[in-house]
Coordinates of C-alpha atoms in Angstrom, one line a residue:
Chain A
M595 CA -14.5 -25.7 10.2
L596 CA -15.0 -22.0 9.7
S597 CA -16.9 -20.3 12.3
K598 CA -18.6 -16.8 11.8
E599 CA -19.2 -14.2 14.1
I600 CA -20.8 -10.9 13.4
I601 CA -19.7 -7.8 15.6
G602 CA -21.7 -4.7 14.4
S603 CA -21.0 -4.4 10.8
V604 CA -17.6 -6.4 11.1
C605 CA -17.8 -10.2 9.9
V606 CA -15.2 -12.2 11.9
L607 CA -14.3 -15.6 10.4
R608 CA -12.2 -18.1 12.3
I609 CA -10.6 -21.2 10.9
D610 CA -12.0 -23.7 13.5
R611 CA -10.0 -26.8 13.6
E612 CA -7.9 -26.2 16.6
A613 CA -6.9 -30.0 17.2
K614 CA -5.1 -29.9 14.0
R615 CA -3.6 -26.4 14.4
N616 CA -6.2 -25.1 11.9
A617 CA -4.5 -26.9 9.0
L618 CA -6.1 -26.0 5.8
T619 CA -8.3 -28.6 3.9
P620 CA -9.9 -27.9 0.4
A621 CA -13.3 -27.6 2.2
I622 CA -12.0 -24.9 4.6
L623 CA -10.5 -22.8 1.8
A624 CA -13.7 -23.2 -0.3
S625 CA -15.7 -22.1 2.8
I626 CA -13.5 -18.9 3.2
R627 CA -14.2 -18.1 -0.5
Q628 CA -18.0 -18.8 -0.4
T629 CA -18.5 -17.0 3.0
L630 CA -16.7 -13.9 1.6
D631 CA -18.8 -14.1 -1.6
N632 CA -21.9 -14.2 0.5
A633 CA -20.8 -11.4 3.0
M634 CA -20.8 -8.5 0.5
S635 CA -22.6 -6.1 2.8
A636 CA -20.0 -6.4 5.6
R637 CA -18.1 -3.3 6.1
A638 CA -14.9 -5.1 7.2
I639 CA -13.8 -8.7 7.4
V640 CA -11.5 -10.3 10.1
L641 CA -10.0 -13.7 9.3
S642 CA -8.6 -15.3 12.4
G643 CA -8.2 -18.8 13.8
V644 CA -9.6 -20.6 17.0
G645 CA -6.9 -21.1 19.5
D646 CA -3.3 -20.1 19.7
T647 CA -2.4 -20.9 16.0
F648 CA -3.8 -18.9 13.2
C649 CA -2.9 -21.5 10.6
S650 CA -0.4 -24.1 10.3
G651 CA -0.6 -24.5 6.5
F652 CA -2.0 -27.3 4.3
D653 CA -3.3 -30.6 6.1
L654 CA -0.2 -32.8 5.0
S655 CA -1.7 -36.2 6.2
A656 CA -4.7 -35.5 3.9
C657 CA -2.2 -34.9 1.1
R658 CA -0.3 -37.9 1.8
D659 CA -3.3 -40.1 2.1
D660 CA -4.8 -39.0 -1.2
E661 CA -2.7 -37.5 -4.0
R662 CA -5.6 -35.5 -5.4
V663 CA -5.6 -33.3 -2.3
L664 CA -2.5 -31.1 -2.8
P665 CA -3.5 -29.9 -6.3
E666 CA -7.1 -29.2 -4.9
L667 CA -5.5 -27.3 -2.1
L668 CA -3.4 -25.2 -4.2
L669 CA -6.1 -24.2 -6.5
A670 CA -8.6 -23.5 -3.5
L671 CA -5.9 -21.4 -1.8
Q672 CA -5.5 -19.4 -4.9
A673 CA -9.2 -18.9 -5.1
A674 CA -9.5 -17.9 -1.4
C675 CA -6.7 -15.4 -1.6
Q676 CA -8.4 -13.7 -4.7
A677 CA -11.6 -13.6 -2.9
M678 CA -10.0 -11.9 -0.1
R679 CA -8.5 -9.3 -2.6
Q680 CA -11.5 -8.8 -4.4
H681 CA -13.9 -8.3 -1.6
P682 CA -15.0 -4.7 -1.5
A683 CA -14.5 -4.5 2.3
P684 CA -11.0 -4.3 4.0
L685 CA -9.7 -7.5 5.0
V686 CA -7.9 -7.8 8.4
V687 CA -5.9 -11.1 9.4
S688 CA -5.1 -12.0 12.8
A689 CA -2.0 -14.2 12.2
H690 CA -1.4 -15.2 15.9
G691 CA 1.0 -18.1 16.8
A692 CA 1.7 -19.4 13.3
A693 CA 1.2 -18.6 9.7
I694 CA 2.8 -21.4 7.8
A695 CA 2.9 -21.7 4.0
G696 CA -0.7 -21.5 3.0
G697 CA -1.4 -19.7 6.2
C698 CA 1.2 -17.1 5.3
A699 CA -0.4 -16.8 1.8
L700 CA -3.5 -15.8 3.5
V701 CA -1.5 -13.1 5.4
A702 CA 0.0 -11.9 2.2
A703 CA -3.5 -11.6 0.7
A704 CA -4.8 -9.4 3.5
D705 CA -5.0 -5.6 3.5
F706 CA -4.0 -5.5 7.0
A707 CA -2.4 -8.2 9.2
Y708 CA -1.4 -8.5 12.8
T709 CA 0.8 -11.2 14.5
T710 CA 2.3 -12.2 17.8
H711 CA 5.9 -11.8 18.8
D712 CA 6.3 -15.6 19.3
A713 CA 4.7 -16.5 15.8
R714 CA 6.3 -18.7 13.4
I715 CA 5.8 -17.4 9.8
G716 CA 7.2 -18.6 6.5
Y717 CA 7.4 -21.3 4.0
P718 CA 9.0 -24.5 5.1
A719 CA 7.0 -26.4 2.5
V720 CA 9.9 -26.7 0.1
R721 CA 11.3 -29.2 2.7
L722 CA 8.3 -31.4 1.7
G723 CA 9.0 -31.0 -2.0
I724 CA 6.1 -28.6 -2.3
S725 CA 6.7 -25.3 -4.0
P726 CA 5.1 -22.1 -2.5
A727 CA 5.1 -20.3 -5.8
V728 CA 1.5 -19.9 -5.5
S729 CA 2.0 -17.3 -2.9
A730 CA 4.6 -15.4 -4.6
P731 CA 2.5 -12.7 -6.6
L732 CA 0.7 -11.3 -3.4
L733 CA 3.8 -11.9 -1.1
R734 CA 6.0 -9.7 -3.2
L735 CA 3.4 -6.9 -3.3
A736 CA 3.3 -7.2 0.5
V737 CA 7.0 -7.0 1.3
G738 CA 8.8 -6.1 -2.0
D739 CA 10.8 -8.5 -4.3
G740 CA 14.0 -9.0 -2.1
H741 CA 12.2 -10.1 1.1
A742 CA 9.7 -12.2 -0.9
R743 CA 12.5 -14.1 -2.6
E744 CA 14.3 -14.8 0.7
R745 CA 11.1 -16.0 2.3
L746 CA 10.1 -18.2 -0.5
I747 CA 13.4 -19.9 -1.1
D748 CA 14.6 -20.2 2.5
P749 CA 12.5 -23.0 4.4
G750 CA 13.2 -21.3 7.7
V751 CA 10.6 -19.3 9.6
I752 CA 10.7 -15.9 11.1
D753 CA 8.9 -14.4 14.1
G754 CA 6.5 -11.6 14.6
R755 CA 8.9 -8.9 14.9
E756 CA 10.9 -9.9 11.8
A757 CA 7.5 -10.0 10.0
L758 CA 6.9 -6.4 11.2
R759 CA 10.4 -5.4 10.0
L760 CA 9.6 -6.7 6.6
G761 CA 6.3 -5.0 6.5
L762 CA 4.3 -8.2 6.2
V763 CA 2.2 -7.1 9.2
A764 CA 1.1 -3.8 10.5
E765 CA 2.1 -4.7 14.3
S766 CA 3.3 -7.5 16.4
L767 CA 1.5 -8.1 19.7
P768 CA 2.6 -9.9 22.9
S769 CA -0.5 -12.5 23.0
T770 CA -2.9 -14.2 21.0
S771 CA -5.9 -12.4 22.7
R772 CA -4.4 -9.0 22.1
C773 CA -3.6 -9.9 18.4
E774 CA -7.1 -10.8 17.6
A775 CA -8.5 -7.8 19.5
R776 CA -6.3 -5.5 17.7
A777 CA -7.5 -7.0 14.4
I778 CA -11.1 -6.5 15.3
E779 CA -10.4 -2.9 16.6
T780 CA -8.9 -2.1 13.2
A781 CA -11.7 -3.7 11.3
R782 CA -14.3 -1.7 13.4
A783 CA -12.4 1.6 12.7
L784 CA -12.4 0.9 9.0
A785 CA -16.1 -0.2 9.0
E786 CA -16.7 3.4 10.1
Y787 CA -15.5 4.7 6.7
P788 CA -17.8 5.4 3.8
P789 CA -17.9 2.0 2.2
H790 CA -17.8 3.4 -1.3
A791 CA -14.6 5.2 -0.9
I792 CA -12.9 2.1 0.6
A793 CA -14.3 -0.1 -2.2
Y794 CA -13.4 2.2 -5.0
T795 CA -9.8 2.6 -3.4
K796 CA -9.3 -1.0 -2.8
R797 CA -10.4 -1.8 -6.5
W798 CA -8.0 0.9 -7.8
L799 CA -5.1 -0.4 -5.7
N800 CA -5.8 -3.9 -6.9
R801 CA -5.7 -2.8 -10.5
I802 CA -2.5 -0.6 -10.2
D803 CA -0.5 -2.7 -8.1
G804 CA -0.9 -5.9 -10.2
S805 CA -3.2 -7.9 -7.8
D806 CA -5.6 -8.3 -10.7
N807 CA -3.2 -9.7 -13.0
H808 CA -4.6 -13.1 -13.9
D809 CA -1.7 -14.2 -16.0
T810 CA 0.6 -13.7 -13.1
A811 CA -1.6 -15.6 -10.7
S812 CA -2.2 -18.5 -13.1
A813 CA 1.6 -18.8 -13.8
A814 CA 2.3 -19.0 -10.0
V815 CA -0.3 -21.8 -9.2
E816 CA 1.0 -23.7 -12.4
A817 CA 4.5 -23.5 -11.0
S818 CA 3.3 -25.0 -7.7
L819 CA 1.1 -27.5 -9.5
S820 CA 4.2 -28.7 -11.7
V821 CA 5.8 -30.3 -8.9
A822 CA 2.8 -31.5 -6.9
G823 CA 2.6 -35.3 -7.0
S824 CA 6.2 -35.7 -8.3
D825 CA 8.2 -38.5 -7.0
E826 CA 10.4 -36.2 -4.9
Q827 CA 7.4 -34.6 -3.3
R828 CA 5.7 -37.8 -2.4
A829 CA 8.9 -39.2 -0.8
M830 CA 9.7 -36.1 1.1
L831 CA 6.1 -35.8 2.4
A832 CA 6.1 -39.5 3.4
L833 CA 9.4 -39.2 5.1
A834 CA 8.3 -36.2 6.9
L835 CA 5.1 -37.8 8.1
S836 CA 6.6 -41.1 9.0
P837 CA 6.4 -42.1 12.7
R838 CA 10.2 -42.2 12.9
T839 CA 10.7 -38.6 12.1
Q840 CA 7.6 -37.3 13.9
P841 CA 8.7 -35.0 16.9
Chain B
M264 CA -1.5 34.3 -11.3
N265 CA 2.2 34.0 -11.1
H266 CA 2.4 35.3 -7.7
L267 CA 1.0 32.0 -6.6
T268 CA 4.3 30.4 -7.1
R269 CA 7.9 31.5 -6.9
L270 CA 11.0 30.2 -8.7
T271 CA 14.4 31.3 -7.6
S272 CA 17.7 29.9 -8.2
N273 CA 21.2 29.8 -6.7
G274 CA 23.7 28.2 -9.2
P275 CA 22.5 24.9 -10.1
I276 CA 19.9 24.7 -7.4
G277 CA 16.5 26.0 -8.2
T278 CA 13.7 26.4 -5.6
L279 CA 10.1 26.3 -6.5
T280 CA 7.6 27.7 -3.8
L281 CA 3.9 27.3 -3.5
N282 CA 3.0 30.8 -2.5
R283 CA -0.7 30.7 -1.3
P284 CA 0.1 30.7 2.4
E285 CA -3.4 32.2 3.4
A286 CA -5.0 29.0 2.0
R287 CA -2.3 26.7 3.4
N288 CA -1.0 26.4 -0.2
A289 CA -4.2 24.4 -1.1
L290 CA -4.2 23.4 -4.8
S291 CA -6.5 25.6 -6.7
I292 CA -6.8 25.7 -10.7
D293 CA -4.8 28.9 -10.6
L294 CA -2.1 27.5 -8.4
L295 CA -1.9 24.2 -10.5
G296 CA -1.7 26.4 -13.5
S297 CA 1.2 28.4 -12.2
L298 CA 3.0 25.1 -11.2
H299 CA 2.6 23.8 -14.8
D300 CA 4.1 27.0 -16.2
R301 CA 7.0 27.0 -13.7
A302 CA 7.6 23.2 -14.5
D303 CA 7.7 24.1 -18.3
E304 CA 10.1 26.9 -17.6
I305 CA 12.4 24.6 -15.5
A306 CA 12.4 22.1 -18.3
R307 CA 13.6 24.8 -20.8
R308 CA 16.5 25.9 -18.5
D309 CA 19.9 24.0 -18.7
D310 CA 21.4 25.6 -15.7
L311 CA 19.7 23.7 -12.9
R312 CA 20.6 20.2 -11.6
V313 CA 18.5 20.2 -8.4
L314 CA 15.0 21.4 -7.7
I315 CA 13.8 22.2 -4.2
L316 CA 10.1 22.0 -3.9
T317 CA 8.5 23.8 -0.9
G318 CA 5.6 25.8 0.5
E319 CA 5.4 29.4 1.9
G320 CA 4.3 29.9 5.4
K321 CA 3.6 27.1 7.9
S322 CA 2.1 24.6 5.5
F323 CA 3.8 22.7 2.6
C324 CA 0.4 21.9 0.8
A325 CA -2.9 21.2 2.4
G326 CA -4.1 19.3 -0.8
M327 CA -6.9 19.9 -3.2
D328 CA -8.9 23.0 -2.6
L329 CA -12.0 21.1 -1.4
K330 CA -14.4 24.1 -1.5
A331 CA -13.6 24.6 -5.1
V332 CA -14.2 20.7 -5.8
L333 CA -17.5 20.9 -4.1
G334 CA -18.4 23.8 -6.4
D335 CA -19.1 21.8 -9.5
D336 CA -18.1 18.6 -11.1
K337 CA -16.3 20.3 -13.9
T338 CA -14.0 21.9 -11.5
A339 CA -13.2 18.7 -9.7
I340 CA -12.1 16.9 -13.0
T341 CA -10.2 19.9 -14.2
L342 CA -8.2 20.1 -10.8
L343 CA -7.6 16.4 -10.6
T344 CA -6.5 16.2 -14.2
M345 CA -4.1 19.1 -13.7
L346 CA -2.7 17.5 -10.6
A347 CA -2.2 14.1 -12.4
D348 CA -0.5 15.7 -15.3
L349 CA 1.7 18.0 -13.0
C350 CA 2.9 14.9 -11.2
V351 CA 4.1 13.2 -14.3
K352 CA 5.7 16.6 -15.6
I353 CA 7.6 17.2 -12.5
R354 CA 8.7 13.6 -12.4
S355 CA 9.9 13.9 -16.0
L356 CA 12.2 16.8 -15.2
P357 CA 15.8 15.9 -15.8
L358 CA 17.1 17.1 -12.4
A359 CA 16.9 15.8 -8.8
V360 CA 13.9 16.9 -7.0
L361 CA 14.0 17.4 -3.2
G362 CA 10.9 18.1 -1.1
R363 CA 11.4 20.6 1.6
V364 CA 8.3 19.7 3.6
N365 CA 8.1 22.6 5.9
G366 CA 4.6 21.8 7.4
A367 CA 1.3 19.9 6.7
A368 CA 1.3 18.0 3.6
I369 CA -2.1 16.5 3.2
G370 CA -3.8 14.5 0.4
G371 CA -2.6 15.8 -2.9
G372 CA -0.1 17.6 -1.0
C373 CA 1.4 14.4 0.4
G374 CA 1.2 13.2 -3.2
L375 CA 3.5 16.1 -4.3
V376 CA 5.9 14.8 -1.6
C377 CA 5.8 11.3 -3.0
I378 CA 6.8 12.5 -6.7
C379 CA 10.1 14.1 -5.1
D380 CA 13.1 11.9 -5.5
L381 CA 14.1 12.8 -1.9
A382 CA 12.1 14.6 0.7
I383 CA 13.0 16.0 4.2
T384 CA 10.5 17.1 6.9
H385 CA 10.6 17.8 10.7
A386 CA 9.3 15.5 13.4
D387 CA 6.1 17.7 14.0
S388 CA 4.8 18.1 10.7
K389 CA 1.4 16.6 9.8
M390 CA 1.3 14.3 6.7
G391 CA -1.0 11.8 5.1
F392 CA -4.0 10.8 3.1
P393 CA -7.3 11.3 4.8
E394 CA -9.3 10.9 1.6
V395 CA -11.3 7.7 2.3
G396 CA -12.7 9.0 5.6
M397 CA -14.0 11.9 3.7
G398 CA -15.7 9.7 1.2
V399 CA -13.0 10.6 -1.5
C400 CA -10.9 8.0 -3.5
P401 CA -7.2 8.9 -3.5
A402 CA -6.7 7.5 -7.0
V403 CA -4.3 10.2 -8.3
V404 CA -1.8 9.8 -5.4
A405 CA -2.1 6.0 -5.2
P406 CA 0.5 5.1 -7.7
W407 CA 3.0 7.6 -6.5
L408 CA 2.6 6.3 -2.9
I409 CA 3.1 2.7 -4.2
R410 CA 6.2 3.7 -6.0
R411 CA 7.5 5.5 -2.8
V412 CA 6.8 2.9 0.0
G413 CA 5.8 -0.3 -1.9
A414 CA 2.3 -1.8 -2.5
G415 CA 1.8 -3.4 1.0
K416 CA 2.4 -0.3 3.0
A417 CA 0.7 1.9 0.5
R418 CA -2.5 -0.2 0.9
R419 CA -2.5 0.1 4.7
I420 CA -1.8 3.9 4.6
L421 CA -4.6 4.6 2.0
L422 CA -7.2 2.4 3.4
M423 CA -6.7 3.6 7.0
G424 CA -6.7 7.2 6.0
G425 CA -5.9 9.8 8.9
L426 CA -2.9 11.8 9.4
M427 CA 0.7 11.0 10.7
T428 CA 3.5 12.9 12.1
G429 CA 6.6 13.7 10.2
Q430 CA 8.3 11.1 12.3
Q431 CA 5.9 8.3 11.2
A432 CA 6.2 9.6 7.7
F433 CA 9.9 9.0 7.9
D434 CA 9.5 5.6 9.6
T435 CA 7.2 4.4 6.7
G436 CA 9.4 6.0 4.0
I437 CA 7.1 8.7 2.5
V438 CA 10.1 11.1 3.4
T439 CA 13.7 10.1 3.1
G440 CA 15.1 12.6 5.7
L441 CA 14.1 13.8 9.1
V442 CA 15.2 16.7 11.2
P443 CA 14.0 17.3 14.9
G444 CA 12.3 20.7 14.5
A445 CA 11.3 23.3 11.8
D446 CA 14.3 25.4 12.5
D447 CA 16.6 22.5 11.6
L448 CA 15.1 22.1 8.1
D449 CA 17.1 24.7 6.1
D450 CA 20.4 23.4 6.9
A451 CA 19.6 19.8 6.1
V452 CA 17.9 20.9 2.9
A453 CA 20.9 23.0 1.8
Q454 CA 23.2 20.2 2.6
T455 CA 21.3 17.5 0.7
A456 CA 20.8 19.8 -2.2
E457 CA 24.6 20.6 -2.6
R458 CA 25.2 16.9 -2.3
L459 CA 22.8 16.3 -5.1
A460 CA 24.2 19.1 -7.2
S461 CA 27.6 17.5 -7.1
G462 CA 26.9 14.8 -9.5
G463 CA 27.1 14.7 -13.2
A464 CA 24.1 16.3 -14.9
Q465 CA 24.1 13.8 -17.7
A466 CA 24.6 10.8 -15.3
L467 CA 21.9 12.0 -13.1
Q468 CA 19.5 12.4 -16.1
A469 CA 20.2 8.9 -17.5
T470 CA 19.7 7.4 -14.1
K471 CA 16.4 9.2 -13.3
N472 CA 15.1 8.6 -16.7
H473 CA 15.8 4.9 -16.3
L474 CA 14.2 4.7 -12.9
N475 CA 11.1 6.4 -14.3
N476 CA 10.8 3.8 -17.0
L477 CA 11.3 1.0 -14.5
D478 CA 8.7 2.1 -12.1
G479 CA 6.0 3.4 -14.6
S480 CA 6.3 7.0 -13.5
L481 CA 5.7 8.2 -17.0
D482 CA 2.4 6.4 -17.3
R483 CA 0.3 9.3 -18.2
D484 CA -2.7 7.1 -19.0
Q485 CA -2.8 5.7 -15.6
A486 CA -2.4 9.1 -14.0
R487 CA -5.3 10.4 -16.1
Q488 CA -7.4 7.3 -15.3
G489 CA -6.8 8.0 -11.6
A490 CA -8.0 11.4 -12.0
E491 CA -11.1 10.3 -13.8
L492 CA -12.0 7.8 -11.1
S493 CA -11.3 10.2 -8.3
A494 CA -13.7 12.8 -10.0
R495 CA -16.3 10.1 -10.6
V496 CA -16.2 9.1 -7.0
L497 CA -16.3 12.8 -5.9
A498 CA -19.6 13.4 -7.9
L499 CA -21.4 10.6 -6.0
P500 CA -24.0 11.9 -3.6
E501 CA -22.6 9.9 -0.7
S502 CA -19.2 11.6 -1.3
R503 CA -20.6 15.1 -1.5
A504 CA -22.4 14.6 1.7
R505 CA -19.4 13.2 3.5
L506 CA -17.2 16.0 2.3
Q507 CA -19.6 18.8 3.1
A508 CA -19.7 17.3 6.7
A509 CA -15.9 17.1 6.9
L510 CA -15.6 20.8 5.7
A511 CA -18.2 21.8 8.2
G512 CA -16.5 20.2 11.1
R513 CA -13.2 21.9 10.4

């Protein structure tokens, strides 16, 4: 469910679950974390998704079928995002097509992100009674407090050009293929730099910008966990997934 | 060593000029020492409300004196600590600081732009932080860039390294004002300085002090830790090799 390709000294990971629009399971998130932990010698990492959708968020039917899945997903998402931040090499995300909720959290955890003009980006999760608070600490670092607040409170989604305007991505591109190619191109350029300078700089940035603040990170995941499994959340999720309301 | 900087004033507007044009105003120990003296002098004066920070000649400031840095580790930590302290010192001045970025502002030079409250450049100036490409960790300038453009953009700018044009520096928010050409700079700077001087001195001081407290500008420990980290990375053999190659390639 996570494919890995080595291009020179760049490690390209792709969420590989196209039939489910790369919806995240605890196993996929754990695999992102483990793969990163085992790829310490890579000079740059690309995280992408197979097909036209980078990531459509959590696997909601799995959440509905088993109540234990949502809390697992929240904790695994947090761990995957931290692994992206803590990796010594720069992390580049190709967020083509869609980066919804947990997918958007992965974008916020990146050092560089690219997207497509037609992408759908944001946190509609609150419509399902799920709180995206887990994503707040890194999102506010990526785009500032004002934009982060709007995106986490408003369940609407934005497109690639708007994500560029907010500063969430470095560039918005016209197609999936160009988006991933651009992410790989950036990763290859970064891989040429002296790895120690990149690693020290990234670690220093993590320290001074608050990425390393464990209290903030725990409070964020606790906020999301506090409403996971509530009556409201179960009712809203069941309604959203019922055949009657399926598009 | 006071010929290395120049302080002039016209009513409430002072101008502090880096005056080492033959070395593109690169930050040597002597130049940094002179800037410290000038900043202390400005802090003692009560007639100034605006400070224009600029460079003599074609460059604003080419950054750390890299040849001196390669000389020995002691010089590197001295230079970096002096720069870190200078940034906090200038930031603490109770006046509005306006950068007149007349040309290249590289590395530590671009860091000096970031500590200004406002900064104006022209479309063709060269700015940026090429440190990582040279094996150097831009730890001293990092907190100032974060305060200037936010953590997300600062991360991309520092990790990607390289240089940008004045236009790009304006688009990312490193400078707050842009004019088309170098010849247009003086009018824009004069106009902005006069506008800044029109406010109440105490109101300006209270506002600036509050902002400095809010965004951590006065965190001298963090500034010093940045200098130590940067010096430690510079002392690594892989950094020295990269830096020597970069200097030879110039």
